[in-house]
Short mmCIF file of C-alpha atoms and ligand atoms in Angstrom, two decimals:
data_model
loop_
_atom_site.label_atom_id
_atom_site.label_comp_id
_atom_site.label_asym_id
_atom_site.label_seq_id
_atom_site.Cartn_x
_atom_site.Cartn_y
_atom_site.Cartn_z
CA MET A 1 212.16 171.60 172.21
CA LEU A 2 208.52 170.46 172.62
CA ASN A 3 209.45 167.94 175.10
CA ASP A 4 211.44 170.35 177.17
CA LEU A 5 208.47 172.70 177.26
CA ILE A 6 206.15 170.03 178.29
CA ASP A 7 208.58 168.88 180.93
CA SER A 8 208.63 172.33 182.40
CA LEU A 9 204.84 172.43 182.40
CA THR A 10 204.76 169.13 184.27
CA ALA A 11 207.40 170.50 186.73
CA PHE A 12 205.12 173.54 187.41
CA LYS A 13 202.41 171.15 188.66
CA HIS A 14 204.73 169.73 191.29
CA GLU A 15 206.15 173.01 192.19
CA ALA A 16 202.75 174.57 192.51
CA GLU A 17 201.34 171.71 194.53
CA GLU A 18 204.19 172.17 196.96
CA ALA A 19 203.83 175.93 197.26
CA VAL A 20 200.10 175.85 197.66
CA LEU A 21 200.45 173.41 200.57
CA GLN A 22 202.81 176.05 202.25
CA ALA A 23 200.39 178.91 201.65
CA GLY A 24 199.04 179.91 205.10
CA SER A 25 196.74 182.72 203.97
CA GLU A 26 194.45 183.57 201.12
CA GLN A 27 196.77 186.53 200.08
CA GLU A 28 199.79 184.27 199.97
CA LEU A 29 197.82 181.81 197.79
CA GLU A 30 196.85 184.59 195.52
CA GLY A 31 200.55 185.46 195.10
CA ILE A 32 201.42 181.95 194.09
CA ARG A 33 198.47 181.85 191.62
CA VAL A 34 199.69 184.97 189.86
CA ALA A 35 203.27 183.66 189.66
CA PHE A 36 201.96 180.54 187.75
CA LEU A 37 198.84 181.63 185.93
CA GLY A 38 199.27 185.48 185.78
CA LYS A 39 199.82 187.28 182.55
CA LYS A 40 203.52 187.33 183.23
CA GLY A 41 203.38 183.98 184.98
CA LYS A 42 205.30 180.82 184.37
CA VAL A 43 202.72 179.19 182.20
CA SER A 44 202.45 182.26 179.97
CA ASP A 45 206.31 182.26 179.65
CA VAL A 46 206.20 178.73 178.19
CA LEU A 47 203.42 179.53 175.82
CA LYS A 48 205.40 182.49 174.44
CA LYS A 49 207.80 180.03 173.05
CA VAL A 50 205.17 178.44 170.75
CA GLY A 51 206.60 180.38 167.78
CA SER A 52 209.67 178.20 167.87
CA LEU A 53 207.64 174.95 167.36
CA THR A 54 206.38 173.24 164.17
CA ASN A 55 202.76 173.41 163.07
CA GLU A 56 202.26 169.80 164.31
CA GLU A 57 203.86 170.51 167.60
CA ARG A 58 201.91 173.53 168.45
CA PRO A 59 198.55 171.94 169.33
CA ARG A 60 200.35 169.50 171.51
CA LEU A 61 201.89 172.19 173.60
CA GLY A 62 198.56 174.01 173.67
CA GLN A 63 196.85 170.83 174.88
CA SER A 64 199.45 170.27 177.52
CA ALA A 65 199.30 173.94 178.69
CA ASN A 66 195.57 173.82 179.02
CA GLU A 67 195.62 170.67 180.96
CA THR A 68 198.22 172.18 183.29
CA LYS A 69 196.14 175.32 183.71
CA ARG A 70 193.01 173.26 184.64
CA PHE A 71 195.12 171.28 187.13
CA LEU A 72 196.55 174.46 188.74
CA GLU A 73 193.31 176.17 188.90
CA GLU A 74 191.73 173.20 190.68
CA ILE A 75 194.39 173.03 193.35
CA PHE A 76 194.34 176.77 193.90
CA SER A 77 190.58 176.75 194.32
CA LYS A 78 190.61 173.69 196.61
CA ARG A 79 193.35 175.32 198.80
CA GLY A 80 191.34 178.57 198.74
CA ALA A 81 188.21 176.94 200.01
CA HIS A 82 190.19 175.21 202.65
CA LEU A 83 191.88 178.38 203.90
CA ALA A 84 188.51 180.30 203.89
CA LEU A 85 186.98 177.62 206.00
CA THR A 86 189.94 177.50 208.54
CA LEU A 87 189.68 181.23 208.78
CA LYS A 88 186.04 181.15 209.46
CA GLU A 89 186.51 178.48 212.05
CA LYS A 90 189.12 180.49 213.78
CA LYS A 91 186.96 183.55 213.77
CA LEU A 92 184.00 181.61 215.28
CA GLN A 93 186.19 180.21 217.97
CA SER A 94 187.62 183.59 219.04
CA GLU A 95 184.22 185.33 218.87
CA ARG A 96 182.34 182.68 220.71
CA VAL A 97 179.40 183.99 222.86
CA ASP A 98 178.58 182.20 226.06
CA LEU A 99 174.78 182.23 226.08
CA THR A 100 174.68 180.82 229.53
CA LEU A 101 176.12 183.91 231.10
CA PRO A 102 173.65 186.02 233.06
CA GLY A 103 172.64 189.31 231.42
CA ARG A 104 173.98 192.58 232.63
CA ARG A 105 171.38 194.56 234.54
CA ILE A 106 170.87 198.13 233.39
CA PRO A 107 169.88 200.15 236.43
CA THR A 108 166.82 202.25 235.78
CA GLY A 109 165.81 205.39 237.69
CA SER A 110 162.39 206.01 239.02
CA LEU A 111 160.30 209.08 239.95
CA HIS A 112 160.90 210.56 243.30
CA PRO A 113 158.07 209.72 245.73
CA VAL A 114 157.31 213.48 246.12
CA THR A 115 156.99 213.79 242.29
CA THR A 116 154.74 210.76 242.26
CA VAL A 117 152.41 212.02 245.02
CA CYS A 118 152.39 215.47 243.55
CA GLU A 119 151.28 214.05 240.26
CA GLU A 120 148.63 211.80 241.99
CA ILE A 121 147.21 214.83 243.81
CA THR A 122 147.12 216.82 240.49
CA LYS A 123 145.40 213.87 238.68
CA ALA A 124 142.79 213.62 241.41
CA PHE A 125 141.60 217.23 240.59
CA ILE A 126 141.72 217.06 236.76
CA PRO A 127 138.39 215.09 236.44
CA LEU A 128 136.84 217.90 238.57
CA GLY A 129 137.64 220.46 235.92
CA PHE A 130 140.80 221.99 237.41
CA THR A 131 143.66 223.28 235.34
CA VAL A 132 147.27 223.66 236.52
CA GLU A 133 149.02 227.07 237.10
CA GLU A 134 152.53 227.90 238.28
CA GLY A 135 154.23 230.78 239.96
CA PRO A 136 157.82 231.79 240.64
CA ASP A 137 159.84 230.49 243.67
CA ILE A 138 161.16 234.04 244.28
CA GLU A 139 158.22 236.22 245.12
CA THR A 140 157.59 239.77 246.19
CA ASP A 141 156.15 240.76 249.56
CA PHE A 142 152.98 241.81 247.75
CA TYR A 143 152.09 238.39 246.30
CA ASN A 144 153.27 236.21 249.21
CA PHE A 145 151.76 238.38 251.97
CA GLU A 146 150.14 241.75 251.21
CA ALA A 147 147.57 240.70 248.50
CA LEU A 148 146.77 237.58 250.75
CA ASN A 149 145.59 239.95 253.41
CA ILE A 150 148.67 239.53 255.45
CA PRO A 151 149.84 243.16 256.13
CA LYS A 152 153.37 244.04 257.48
CA ASP A 153 152.48 244.09 261.19
CA HIS A 154 150.23 240.88 260.97
CA PRO A 155 151.22 238.18 263.41
CA ALA A 156 150.65 235.53 260.71
CA ARG A 157 153.91 236.62 259.12
CA GLU A 158 155.80 235.22 262.15
CA MET A 159 154.20 231.77 261.58
CA GLN A 160 155.88 231.56 258.31
CA ASP A 161 159.71 231.74 259.03
CA THR A 162 160.41 233.64 255.79
CA PHE A 163 163.75 233.52 253.94
CA TYR A 164 164.16 237.08 252.89
CA LEU A 165 166.31 237.93 249.89
CA SER A 166 165.91 241.65 250.33
CA GLU A 167 163.32 244.05 251.81
CA ASN A 168 160.90 243.21 248.96
CA PHE A 169 161.95 239.77 247.65
CA LEU A 170 161.72 236.55 249.38
CA LEU A 171 161.49 232.78 248.81
CA ARG A 172 157.75 232.00 248.69
CA THR A 173 156.63 230.47 251.99
CA HIS A 174 153.50 228.89 250.38
CA THR A 175 151.83 228.37 247.02
CA SER A 176 148.98 230.78 247.88
CA PRO A 177 150.62 233.65 245.79
CA VAL A 178 149.70 231.73 242.71
CA GLN A 179 146.03 232.41 243.59
CA ILE A 180 146.82 236.13 243.23
CA ARG A 181 148.87 235.87 239.99
CA THR A 182 146.16 233.64 238.42
CA MET A 183 143.34 235.94 239.42
CA GLU A 184 145.25 238.89 238.06
CA LYS A 185 145.70 237.03 234.69
CA TYR A 186 142.27 235.58 234.15
CA SER A 187 138.64 236.45 234.96
CA PRO A 188 136.25 233.98 236.79
CA PRO A 189 135.11 231.23 236.53
CA LEU A 190 138.37 229.60 237.74
CA ARG A 191 139.23 226.23 238.82
CA VAL A 192 142.90 226.06 239.41
CA LEU A 193 145.55 223.77 240.90
CA ALA A 194 149.04 225.13 241.70
CA PRO A 195 151.67 222.63 242.77
CA GLY A 196 155.16 223.89 243.67
CA THR A 197 158.19 224.27 245.81
CA VAL A 198 158.06 226.40 249.02
CA TYR A 199 160.57 227.52 251.55
CA ARG A 200 160.74 228.16 255.28
CA CYS A 201 163.52 228.69 257.73
CA ASP A 202 162.87 225.63 259.69
CA SER A 203 164.42 222.12 260.13
CA ASP A 204 163.47 219.16 262.33
CA VAL A 205 161.85 215.68 262.04
CA THR A 206 158.67 217.26 260.59
CA HIS A 207 160.10 220.44 258.84
CA THR A 208 162.61 220.89 256.05
CA PRO A 209 163.69 224.35 254.69
CA MET A 210 162.33 223.33 251.29
CA PHE A 211 159.18 221.39 250.70
CA HIS A 212 156.21 221.14 248.37
CA GLN A 213 152.69 222.28 248.41
CA VAL A 214 149.64 222.05 246.34
CA GLU A 215 147.26 224.92 246.23
CA GLY A 216 143.75 224.77 244.93
CA PHE A 217 141.01 227.38 244.41
CA VAL A 218 137.70 227.89 242.71
CA VAL A 219 136.16 231.30 241.91
CA ASP A 220 132.71 231.78 240.42
CA LYS A 221 129.36 233.30 241.20
CA LYS A 222 127.68 231.42 244.07
CA VAL A 223 130.57 229.13 245.12
CA THR A 224 129.67 227.56 248.48
CA PHE A 225 131.42 225.88 251.40
CA ALA A 226 129.36 222.73 250.65
CA GLN A 227 131.14 222.55 247.22
CA LEU A 228 134.50 222.78 248.97
CA LYS A 229 133.49 219.86 251.20
CA GLY A 230 132.43 217.90 248.09
CA VAL A 231 135.63 218.59 246.15
CA LEU A 232 137.89 217.71 249.14
CA THR A 233 135.90 214.56 249.98
CA THR A 234 136.41 213.40 246.33
CA PHE A 235 140.07 214.27 246.53
CA VAL A 236 140.63 212.36 249.79
CA GLU A 237 138.73 209.29 248.56
CA THR A 238 140.88 209.27 245.38
CA ILE A 239 144.15 209.40 247.20
CA PHE A 240 143.43 207.35 250.40
CA GLY A 241 140.56 205.17 249.33
CA ALA A 242 136.68 205.31 249.37
CA GLY A 243 135.03 205.63 252.86
CA VAL A 244 137.93 207.59 254.57
CA GLN A 245 136.24 210.08 256.85
CA LEU A 246 136.91 213.73 256.77
CA ARG A 247 136.60 216.31 259.62
CA PHE A 248 136.47 220.12 259.28
CA ARG A 249 137.82 222.01 262.20
CA PRO A 250 137.35 225.80 262.48
CA SER A 251 140.72 227.56 262.01
CA PHE A 252 142.11 230.85 260.88
CA PHE A 253 144.02 231.98 257.74
CA PRO A 254 144.22 235.62 256.82
CA PHE A 255 143.19 234.82 253.17
CA THR A 256 140.12 232.77 253.94
CA GLU A 257 136.95 233.45 255.95
CA PRO A 258 135.61 231.19 257.33
CA SER A 259 138.66 228.96 257.48
CA ALA A 260 138.93 225.29 258.33
CA GLU A 261 141.69 222.68 258.94
CA VAL A 262 140.76 219.39 257.45
CA ASP A 263 141.56 216.05 259.12
CA ILE A 264 141.18 212.60 257.71
CA GLN A 265 140.55 209.42 259.70
CA CYS A 266 144.04 208.05 260.74
CA VAL A 267 145.19 205.84 257.82
CA ILE A 268 147.45 203.88 260.13
CA CYS A 269 145.04 202.77 262.82
CA GLY A 270 141.71 203.46 261.00
CA GLY A 271 140.61 205.92 263.76
CA GLU A 272 141.27 203.65 266.68
CA GLY A 273 144.08 205.89 268.01
CA CYS A 274 147.82 205.24 267.56
CA ARG A 275 151.26 206.94 267.91
CA VAL A 276 150.99 208.58 264.53
CA CYS A 277 147.67 210.25 265.19
CA LYS A 278 148.62 210.80 268.79
CA SER A 279 145.69 208.70 269.97
CA THR A 280 143.21 211.22 268.37
CA GLY A 281 142.20 208.91 265.46
CA TRP A 282 142.64 211.95 263.17
CA LEU A 283 145.41 213.35 260.91
CA GLU A 284 145.56 216.95 259.70
CA ILE A 285 146.11 217.09 255.97
CA LEU A 286 145.28 220.57 254.76
CA GLY A 287 144.00 224.06 255.32
CA ALA A 288 140.99 225.56 253.47
CA GLY A 289 138.25 228.16 253.51
CA MET A 290 136.20 230.58 251.67
CA ILE A 291 138.38 233.11 249.90
CA ASP A 292 138.38 236.37 251.89
CA PRO A 293 136.75 239.43 250.19
CA GLU A 294 139.98 241.38 250.90
CA VAL A 295 141.78 239.01 248.50
CA PHE A 296 139.26 239.61 245.81
CA LYS A 297 139.70 243.32 246.32
CA ALA A 298 143.50 243.04 245.87
CA VAL A 299 143.03 241.57 242.39
CA GLY A 300 140.14 243.67 241.48
CA TYR A 301 137.38 241.13 241.61
CA ASP A 302 134.00 242.29 243.00
CA PRO A 303 133.45 240.39 246.23
CA ASP A 304 129.71 241.09 245.87
CA VAL A 305 129.62 239.30 242.60
CA TYR A 306 132.07 236.51 243.15
CA SER A 307 132.88 233.99 245.84
CA GLY A 308 135.30 231.15 245.97
CA PHE A 309 137.08 228.56 248.08
CA ALA A 310 140.71 227.73 248.46
CA PHE A 311 142.80 225.02 250.02
CA GLY A 312 146.42 224.19 250.46
CA MET A 313 148.28 221.07 251.43
CA GLY A 314 151.87 219.77 252.01
CA VAL A 315 152.86 217.20 249.42
CA GLU A 316 155.46 215.50 251.76
CA ARG A 317 152.83 215.19 254.54
CA ILE A 318 150.46 213.36 252.17
CA ALA A 319 153.34 211.15 250.94
CA MET A 320 154.37 210.31 254.58
CA LEU A 321 150.83 209.27 255.45
CA LYS A 322 150.42 207.29 252.29
CA TYR A 323 153.65 205.40 252.51
CA GLY A 324 154.07 205.33 256.29
CA ILE A 325 157.34 207.26 256.22
CA LYS A 326 158.24 208.58 259.74
CA ASP A 327 160.99 211.09 258.95
CA LEU A 328 160.40 213.85 256.49
CA ARG A 329 164.13 214.34 255.94
CA MET A 330 164.29 210.98 254.16
CA PHE A 331 162.79 212.66 251.11
CA PHE A 332 165.75 214.93 250.74
CA GLU A 333 168.74 212.72 251.66
CA ASN A 334 168.59 211.05 248.23
CA ASP A 335 169.59 207.67 249.74
CA VAL A 336 169.16 205.23 246.91
CA ARG A 337 168.10 202.40 249.33
CA PHE A 338 165.16 204.63 250.34
CA LEU A 339 164.34 205.88 246.90
CA GLU A 340 164.45 202.46 245.30
CA GLN A 341 161.35 201.44 247.38
CA PHE A 342 159.08 203.54 245.29
N1 LIG B 1 149.04 228.74 252.57
C1 LIG B 1 148.77 228.07 253.74
C2 LIG B 1 150.06 227.56 254.38
O1 LIG B 1 150.99 227.43 253.72
C3 LIG B 1 147.82 226.80 253.44
C4 LIG B 1 146.55 227.22 253.03
C5 LIG B 1 145.52 227.33 254.04
C6 LIG B 1 146.24 227.53 251.71
C7 LIG B 1 144.26 227.70 253.66
C8 LIG B 1 144.90 227.87 251.36
C9 LIG B 1 143.95 227.96 252.41
O2 LIG B 1 144.59 228.13 250.16
O3 LIG B 1 142.69 228.26 252.02
O4 LIG B 1 150.04 227.19 255.57
#
């Protein structure tokens, strides 16, 4: 009996060795291990028969069973380690990363040149103590015209090519109505900049139905034209570089008196005369003047106490001069090849 049992233990070793070699996965190996070493496995089955042996025989079976167990455990663990390694190698092979491949470029957006220039203009005035105000794109006749001393029959209305939405509502033709809204809201002293979108029924190489302006104005006691000159000179030097000459030409705007148009020395030819400046050496960049007393009356400021200056400029025009862009419409076509250059 003892010898039969020991023989079957020896047979298990061979059987297990063969089965283990066939095992192709860790799960399969675990199945085989349970079949031999599990609670209801083959080795346990043999040990259950210990009761039929004599007292001298029992330790011999025990010894042989332990030795078999050790042997089996070792081959299972060796095969397990081998399978784990193979699996890892396979995984590494299939997941291999080619570090020599070029990276994928993530296309990044950038600010529109009109936005950039608008921000640059605003930034130029911040150190001079200006704050920023905004107004609505849809305006009433009062803010866009009437309060700015442009009555119904005034010829200046024709210059503006207004998009009317109704008798009373329109798309603002300039940022000047923000002057009125701000003065209604606050008392002087005021130093305000108002960038924004404006609309005019006009379209050619130098006009688009929608464009941008920056309005600026100062109201206080004893504001002078000399201060206007100083502020605009600082602004022009910040945007176009130190030493660029300015020229004030007498002009007319209903909301300023006296009024001026401001030219800068041509940034293309430096004043020599070229196609861009039409051989004059000068480029017009903005309108300005001392705020008309009629405007102060419209907002309830006393023109005998307060004076002020105002100016307004086209953002696209400044951007065109700064970057040497010939066609205004480029700004609004959203051609990536154009926009990528900024
Ligand atoms: N609002 C004028 C326009 O759109 C520009 C302008 C001129 C604004 C003179 C001003 C100014 O504030 O003083 O043509």
